[in-house]
Short mmCIF file of C-alpha atoms and ligand atoms in Angstrom, two decimals:
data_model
loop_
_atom_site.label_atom_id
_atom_site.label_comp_id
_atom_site.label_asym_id
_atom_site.label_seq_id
_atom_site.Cartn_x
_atom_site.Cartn_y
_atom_site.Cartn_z
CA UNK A 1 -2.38 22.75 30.24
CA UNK A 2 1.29 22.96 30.17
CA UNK A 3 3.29 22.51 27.02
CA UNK A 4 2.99 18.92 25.74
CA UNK A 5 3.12 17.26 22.74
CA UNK A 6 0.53 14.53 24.20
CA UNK A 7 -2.82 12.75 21.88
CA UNK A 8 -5.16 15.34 23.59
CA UNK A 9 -3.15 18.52 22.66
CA UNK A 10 -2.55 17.76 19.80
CA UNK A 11 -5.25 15.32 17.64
CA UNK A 12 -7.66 18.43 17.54
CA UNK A 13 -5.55 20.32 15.25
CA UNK A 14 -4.71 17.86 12.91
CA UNK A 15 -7.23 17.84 10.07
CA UNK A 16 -5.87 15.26 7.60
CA UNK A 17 -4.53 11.81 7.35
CA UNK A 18 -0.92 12.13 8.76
CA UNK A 19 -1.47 11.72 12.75
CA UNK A 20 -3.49 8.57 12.02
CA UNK A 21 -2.41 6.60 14.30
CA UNK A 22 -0.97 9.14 16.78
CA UNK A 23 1.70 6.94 18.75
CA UNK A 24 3.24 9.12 22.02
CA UNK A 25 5.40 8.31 24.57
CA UNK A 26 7.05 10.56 27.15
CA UNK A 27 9.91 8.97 26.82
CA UNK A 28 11.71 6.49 23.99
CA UNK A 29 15.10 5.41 22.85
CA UNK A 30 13.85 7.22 19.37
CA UNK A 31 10.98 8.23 18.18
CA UNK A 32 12.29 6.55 14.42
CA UNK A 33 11.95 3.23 15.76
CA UNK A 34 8.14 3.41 17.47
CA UNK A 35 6.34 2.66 14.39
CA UNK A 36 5.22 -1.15 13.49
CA UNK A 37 5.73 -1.64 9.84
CA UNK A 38 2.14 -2.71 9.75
CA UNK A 39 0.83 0.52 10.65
CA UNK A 40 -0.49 2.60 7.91
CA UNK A 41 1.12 5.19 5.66
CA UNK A 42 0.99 8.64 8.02
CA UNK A 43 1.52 6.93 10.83
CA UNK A 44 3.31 9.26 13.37
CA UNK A 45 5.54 8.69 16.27
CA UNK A 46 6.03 11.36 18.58
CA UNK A 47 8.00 11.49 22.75
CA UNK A 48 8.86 14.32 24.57
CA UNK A 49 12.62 12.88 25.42
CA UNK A 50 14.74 10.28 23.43
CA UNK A 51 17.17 8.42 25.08
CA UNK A 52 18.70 7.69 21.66
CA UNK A 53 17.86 10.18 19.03
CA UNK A 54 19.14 9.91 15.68
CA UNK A 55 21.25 12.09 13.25
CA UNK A 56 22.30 10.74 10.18
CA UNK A 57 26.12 8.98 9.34
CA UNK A 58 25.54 7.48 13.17
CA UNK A 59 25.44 10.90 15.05
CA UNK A 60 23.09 11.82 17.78
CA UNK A 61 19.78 14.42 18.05
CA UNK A 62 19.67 16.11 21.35
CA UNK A 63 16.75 17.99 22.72
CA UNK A 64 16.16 18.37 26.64
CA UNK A 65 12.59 16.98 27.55
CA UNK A 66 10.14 18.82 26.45
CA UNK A 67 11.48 21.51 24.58
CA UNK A 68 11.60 20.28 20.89
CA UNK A 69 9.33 18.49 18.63
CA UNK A 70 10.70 15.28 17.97
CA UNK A 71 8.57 13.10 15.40
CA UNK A 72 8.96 10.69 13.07
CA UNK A 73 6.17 9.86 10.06
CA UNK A 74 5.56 6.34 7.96
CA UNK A 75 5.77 6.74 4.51
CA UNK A 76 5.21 4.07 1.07
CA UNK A 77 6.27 6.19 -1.38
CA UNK A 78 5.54 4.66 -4.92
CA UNK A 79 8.69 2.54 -6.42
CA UNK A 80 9.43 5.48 -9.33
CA UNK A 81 10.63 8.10 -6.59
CA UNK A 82 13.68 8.29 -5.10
CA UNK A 83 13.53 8.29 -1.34
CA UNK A 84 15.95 10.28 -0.92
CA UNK A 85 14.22 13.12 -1.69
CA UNK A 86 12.39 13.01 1.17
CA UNK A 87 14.84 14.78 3.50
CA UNK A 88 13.66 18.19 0.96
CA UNK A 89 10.52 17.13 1.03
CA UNK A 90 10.68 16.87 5.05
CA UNK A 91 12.88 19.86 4.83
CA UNK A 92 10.43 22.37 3.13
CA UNK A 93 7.67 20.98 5.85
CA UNK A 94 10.06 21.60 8.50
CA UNK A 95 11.18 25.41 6.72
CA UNK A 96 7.17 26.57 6.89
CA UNK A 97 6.49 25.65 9.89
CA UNK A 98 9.38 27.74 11.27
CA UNK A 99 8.34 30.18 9.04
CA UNK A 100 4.81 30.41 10.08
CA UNK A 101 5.57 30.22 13.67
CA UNK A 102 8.07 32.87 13.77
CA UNK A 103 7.06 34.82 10.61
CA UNK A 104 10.80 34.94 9.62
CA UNK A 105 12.54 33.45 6.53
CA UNK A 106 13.96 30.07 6.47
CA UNK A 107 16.65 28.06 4.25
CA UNK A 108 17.05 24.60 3.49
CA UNK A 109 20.43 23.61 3.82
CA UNK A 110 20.72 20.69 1.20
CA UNK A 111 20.52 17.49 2.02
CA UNK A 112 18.69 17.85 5.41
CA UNK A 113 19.25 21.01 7.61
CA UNK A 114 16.59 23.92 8.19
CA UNK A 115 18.18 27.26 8.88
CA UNK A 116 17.38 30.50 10.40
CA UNK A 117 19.53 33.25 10.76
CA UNK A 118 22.76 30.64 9.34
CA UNK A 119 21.95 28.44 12.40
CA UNK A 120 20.29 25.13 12.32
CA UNK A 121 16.92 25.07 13.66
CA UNK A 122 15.69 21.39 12.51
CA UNK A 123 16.93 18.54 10.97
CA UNK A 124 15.61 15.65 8.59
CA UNK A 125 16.80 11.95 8.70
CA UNK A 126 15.11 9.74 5.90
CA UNK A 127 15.32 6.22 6.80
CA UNK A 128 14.47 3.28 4.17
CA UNK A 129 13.47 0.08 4.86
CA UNK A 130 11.89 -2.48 2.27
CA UNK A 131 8.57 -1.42 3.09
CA UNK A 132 8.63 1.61 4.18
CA UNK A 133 10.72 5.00 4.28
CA UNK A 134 10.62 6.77 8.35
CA UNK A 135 11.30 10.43 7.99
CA UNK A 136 12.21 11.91 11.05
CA UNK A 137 11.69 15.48 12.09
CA UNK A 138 13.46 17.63 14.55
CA UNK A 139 12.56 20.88 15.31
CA UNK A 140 14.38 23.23 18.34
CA UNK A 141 11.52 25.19 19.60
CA UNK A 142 11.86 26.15 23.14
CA UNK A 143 15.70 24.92 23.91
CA UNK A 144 17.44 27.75 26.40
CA UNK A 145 20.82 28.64 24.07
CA UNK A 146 22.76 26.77 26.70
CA UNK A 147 20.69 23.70 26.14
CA UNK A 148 21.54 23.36 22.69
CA UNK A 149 24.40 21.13 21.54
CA UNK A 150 27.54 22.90 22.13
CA UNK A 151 29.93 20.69 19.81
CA UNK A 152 27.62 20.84 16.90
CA UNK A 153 29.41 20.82 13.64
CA UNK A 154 26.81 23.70 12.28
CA UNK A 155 25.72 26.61 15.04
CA UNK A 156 22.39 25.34 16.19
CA UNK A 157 19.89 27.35 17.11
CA UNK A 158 15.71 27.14 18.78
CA UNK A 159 12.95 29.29 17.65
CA UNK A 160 13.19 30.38 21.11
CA UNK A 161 17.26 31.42 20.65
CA UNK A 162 16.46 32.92 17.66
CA UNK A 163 13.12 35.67 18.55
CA UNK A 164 12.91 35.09 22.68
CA UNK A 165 9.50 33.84 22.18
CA UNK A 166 8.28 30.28 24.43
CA UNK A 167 5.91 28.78 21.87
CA UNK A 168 3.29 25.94 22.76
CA UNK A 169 4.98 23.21 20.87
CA UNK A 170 1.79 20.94 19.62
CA UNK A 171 0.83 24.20 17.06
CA UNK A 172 4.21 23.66 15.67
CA UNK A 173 4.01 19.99 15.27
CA UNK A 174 0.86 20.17 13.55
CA UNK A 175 1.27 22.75 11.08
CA UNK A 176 4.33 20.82 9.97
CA UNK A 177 1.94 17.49 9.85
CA UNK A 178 -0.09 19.50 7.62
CA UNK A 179 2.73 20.78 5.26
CA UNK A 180 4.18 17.60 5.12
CA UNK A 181 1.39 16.14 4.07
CA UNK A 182 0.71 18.08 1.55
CA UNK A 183 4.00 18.16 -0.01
CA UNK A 184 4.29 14.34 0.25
CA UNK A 185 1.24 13.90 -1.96
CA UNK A 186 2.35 16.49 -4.69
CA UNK A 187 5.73 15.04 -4.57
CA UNK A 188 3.99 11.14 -4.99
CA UNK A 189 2.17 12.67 -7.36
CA UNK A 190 4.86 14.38 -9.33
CA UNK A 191 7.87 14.28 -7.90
CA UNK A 192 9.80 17.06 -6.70
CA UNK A 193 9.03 19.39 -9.89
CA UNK A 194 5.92 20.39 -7.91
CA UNK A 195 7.55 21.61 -4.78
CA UNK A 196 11.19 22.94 -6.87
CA UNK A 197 10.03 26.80 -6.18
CA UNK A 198 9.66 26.18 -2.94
CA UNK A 199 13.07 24.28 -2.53
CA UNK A 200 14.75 26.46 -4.57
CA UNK A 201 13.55 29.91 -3.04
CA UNK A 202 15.45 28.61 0.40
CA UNK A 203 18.20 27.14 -1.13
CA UNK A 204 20.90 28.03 1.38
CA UNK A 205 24.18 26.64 -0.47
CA UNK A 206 23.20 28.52 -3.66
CA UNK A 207 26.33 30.96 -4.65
CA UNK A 208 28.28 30.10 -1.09
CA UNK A 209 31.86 29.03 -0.83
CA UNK A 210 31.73 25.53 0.29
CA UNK A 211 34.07 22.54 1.31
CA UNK A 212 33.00 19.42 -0.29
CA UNK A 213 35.38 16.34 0.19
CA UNK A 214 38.06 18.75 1.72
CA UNK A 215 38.06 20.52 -1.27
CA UNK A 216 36.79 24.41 -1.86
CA UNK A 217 34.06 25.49 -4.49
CA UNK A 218 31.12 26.92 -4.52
CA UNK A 219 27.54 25.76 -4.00
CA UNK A 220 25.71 26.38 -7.55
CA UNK A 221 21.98 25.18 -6.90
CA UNK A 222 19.76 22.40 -5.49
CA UNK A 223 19.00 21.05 -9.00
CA UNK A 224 15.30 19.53 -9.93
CA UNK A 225 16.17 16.11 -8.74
CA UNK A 226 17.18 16.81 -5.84
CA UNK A 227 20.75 16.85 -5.98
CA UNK A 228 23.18 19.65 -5.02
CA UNK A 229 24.95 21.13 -8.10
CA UNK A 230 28.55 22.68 -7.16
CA UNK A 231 31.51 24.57 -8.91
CA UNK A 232 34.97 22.87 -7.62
CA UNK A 233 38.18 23.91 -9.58
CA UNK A 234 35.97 25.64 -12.33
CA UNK A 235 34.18 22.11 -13.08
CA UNK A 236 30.49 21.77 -12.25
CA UNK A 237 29.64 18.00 -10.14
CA UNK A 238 26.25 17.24 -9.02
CA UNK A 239 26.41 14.97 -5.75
CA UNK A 240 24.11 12.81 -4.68
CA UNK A 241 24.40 12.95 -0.87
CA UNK A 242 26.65 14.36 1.60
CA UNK A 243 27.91 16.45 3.88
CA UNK A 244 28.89 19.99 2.90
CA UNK A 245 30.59 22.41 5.30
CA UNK A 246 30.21 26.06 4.89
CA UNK A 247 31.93 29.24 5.41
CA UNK A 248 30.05 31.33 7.76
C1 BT5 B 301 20.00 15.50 11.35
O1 BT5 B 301 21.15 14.76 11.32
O2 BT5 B 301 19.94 16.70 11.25
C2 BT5 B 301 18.74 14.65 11.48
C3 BT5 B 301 18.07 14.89 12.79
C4 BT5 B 301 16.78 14.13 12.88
C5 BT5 B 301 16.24 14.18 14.27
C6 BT5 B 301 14.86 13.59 14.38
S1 BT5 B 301 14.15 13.85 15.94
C7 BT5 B 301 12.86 12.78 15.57
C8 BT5 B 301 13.49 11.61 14.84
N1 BT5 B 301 13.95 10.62 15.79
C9 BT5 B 301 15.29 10.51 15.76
O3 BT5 B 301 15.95 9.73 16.47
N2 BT5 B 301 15.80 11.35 14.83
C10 BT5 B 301 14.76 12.09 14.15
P1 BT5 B 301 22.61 15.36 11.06
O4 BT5 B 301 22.62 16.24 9.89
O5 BT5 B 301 23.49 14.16 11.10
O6 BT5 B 301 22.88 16.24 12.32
C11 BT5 B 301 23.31 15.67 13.54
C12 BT5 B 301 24.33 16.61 14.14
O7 BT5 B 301 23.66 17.82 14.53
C13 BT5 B 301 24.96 16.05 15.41
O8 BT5 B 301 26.17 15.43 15.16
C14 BT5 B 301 25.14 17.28 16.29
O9 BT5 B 301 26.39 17.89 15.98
C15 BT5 B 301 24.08 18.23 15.81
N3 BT5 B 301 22.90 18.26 16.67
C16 BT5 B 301 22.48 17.36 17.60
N4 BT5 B 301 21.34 17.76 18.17
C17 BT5 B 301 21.03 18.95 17.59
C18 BT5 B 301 19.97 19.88 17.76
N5 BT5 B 301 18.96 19.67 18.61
N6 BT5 B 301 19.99 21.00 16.98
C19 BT5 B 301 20.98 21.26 16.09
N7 BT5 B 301 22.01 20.41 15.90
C20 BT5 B 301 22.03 19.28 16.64
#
């Protein structure tokens, strides 16, 4: 069978609850906008192409078809956490299962970027509505290094770029299913305590000279709520969101 992300490659992998309903398409505007707010929580939305594929702050996601996984998962996380969270929650799903496909290290790149190798391999976009939070996941897998973004404010990268290997994509797409379920329901469960080694371990900002607000510092640590702690003219700030830019 050739590469696809469709119900029949990929519904035998998935052992738990996330997957349930599997909703595919070949193509779609964005994956982040195929699932009905009636559907239940785990609900996953998944296309080979998107016409329209969302970054956050309004930017695009690009991926040739058939070359990244491009998903997007309900979630009704209780009132007491704070959504935004998710993005590390998505992001430490998104880190292991670059990890365990390529068996190299990855970094999470607070608020929402995986990294391998200082390039960004996959990308988290947390969207909230009153019901319901839809966390989107991209991952590059098997993008050629001339079909990745050339304009992209951080060097992007595939798995593919990064060790020459074409992987079967569905493998991919469910171990992360599997991660992310599991660090979902320890993070419902107690919040992002239970998954802080894990964050913390890949932190990617800690100790690196940053520009925050056009301003230099230094990135001190992902702190255990979430936020990003940073050093600018020798006083500490913890910010709540973001976009931090990064000397290479
Ligand atoms: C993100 O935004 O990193 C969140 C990406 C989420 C994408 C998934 S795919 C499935 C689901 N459906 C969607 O429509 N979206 C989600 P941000 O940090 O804003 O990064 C966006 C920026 O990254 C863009 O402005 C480009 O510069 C760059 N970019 C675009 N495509 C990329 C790619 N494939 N790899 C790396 N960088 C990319």
């Amino acid at each position: 069978m050739a590469d696809s992300l469709a119900p029949e490659a990929v519904e035998p992998l998935l052992g738990g609850r996330f997957g349930r309903p599997y909703v595919y398409r070949e193509s779609c505007e964005s994956t982040q906008r195929l699932l009905e707010p009636g559907l239940p929580e785990g609900a996953v939305a998944v296309c080979e192409a998107q016409t329209g594929g969302r970054g956050r702050l309004g930017r695009g996601w690009e991926a040739p078809p058939g070359t990244a996984v491009l998903c997007s998962t309900l979630l009704r996380p209780p009132p007491a956490r704070r959504s935004a969270e998710l993005s590390l929650v998505g992001g430490l799903a998104a880190a292991e299962a670059v990890e365990r496909a390529t068996g190299l290290a990855a970094q999470l790149k607070w608020p929402n970027d995986v990294m391998v190798n200082r390039r960004k391999v996959a990308g988290v976009l947390a969207e909230a509505s009153e019901s319901a939070v839809i966390l989107g996941i991209g991952v590059n897998v098997n993008q050629r290094r001339e079909e990745l973004p050339a304009d992209a404010g951080i060097a992007p990268a595939s798995l593919r770029t990064t060790d020459g290997v074409v992987r079967e994509r569905a493998g991919v797409l469910a171990d992360l299913l599997t991660a992310l379920e599991r660090h979902y329901d320890a993070w419902r469960e107690q919040g992002l305590e239970a998954l802080y080694e894990g964050i913390g371990s890949r932190d990617f900002l800690r100790g690196r000279k940053l520009l925050v607000e056009g301003q230099e510092g230094y990135g001190v640590a992902i702190d255990r709520s979430g936020r990003l702690e940073v050093e600018i003219a020798g006083e500490r700030r913890l910010l709540e969101s973001g976009e931090i830019l990064f000397e290479r």
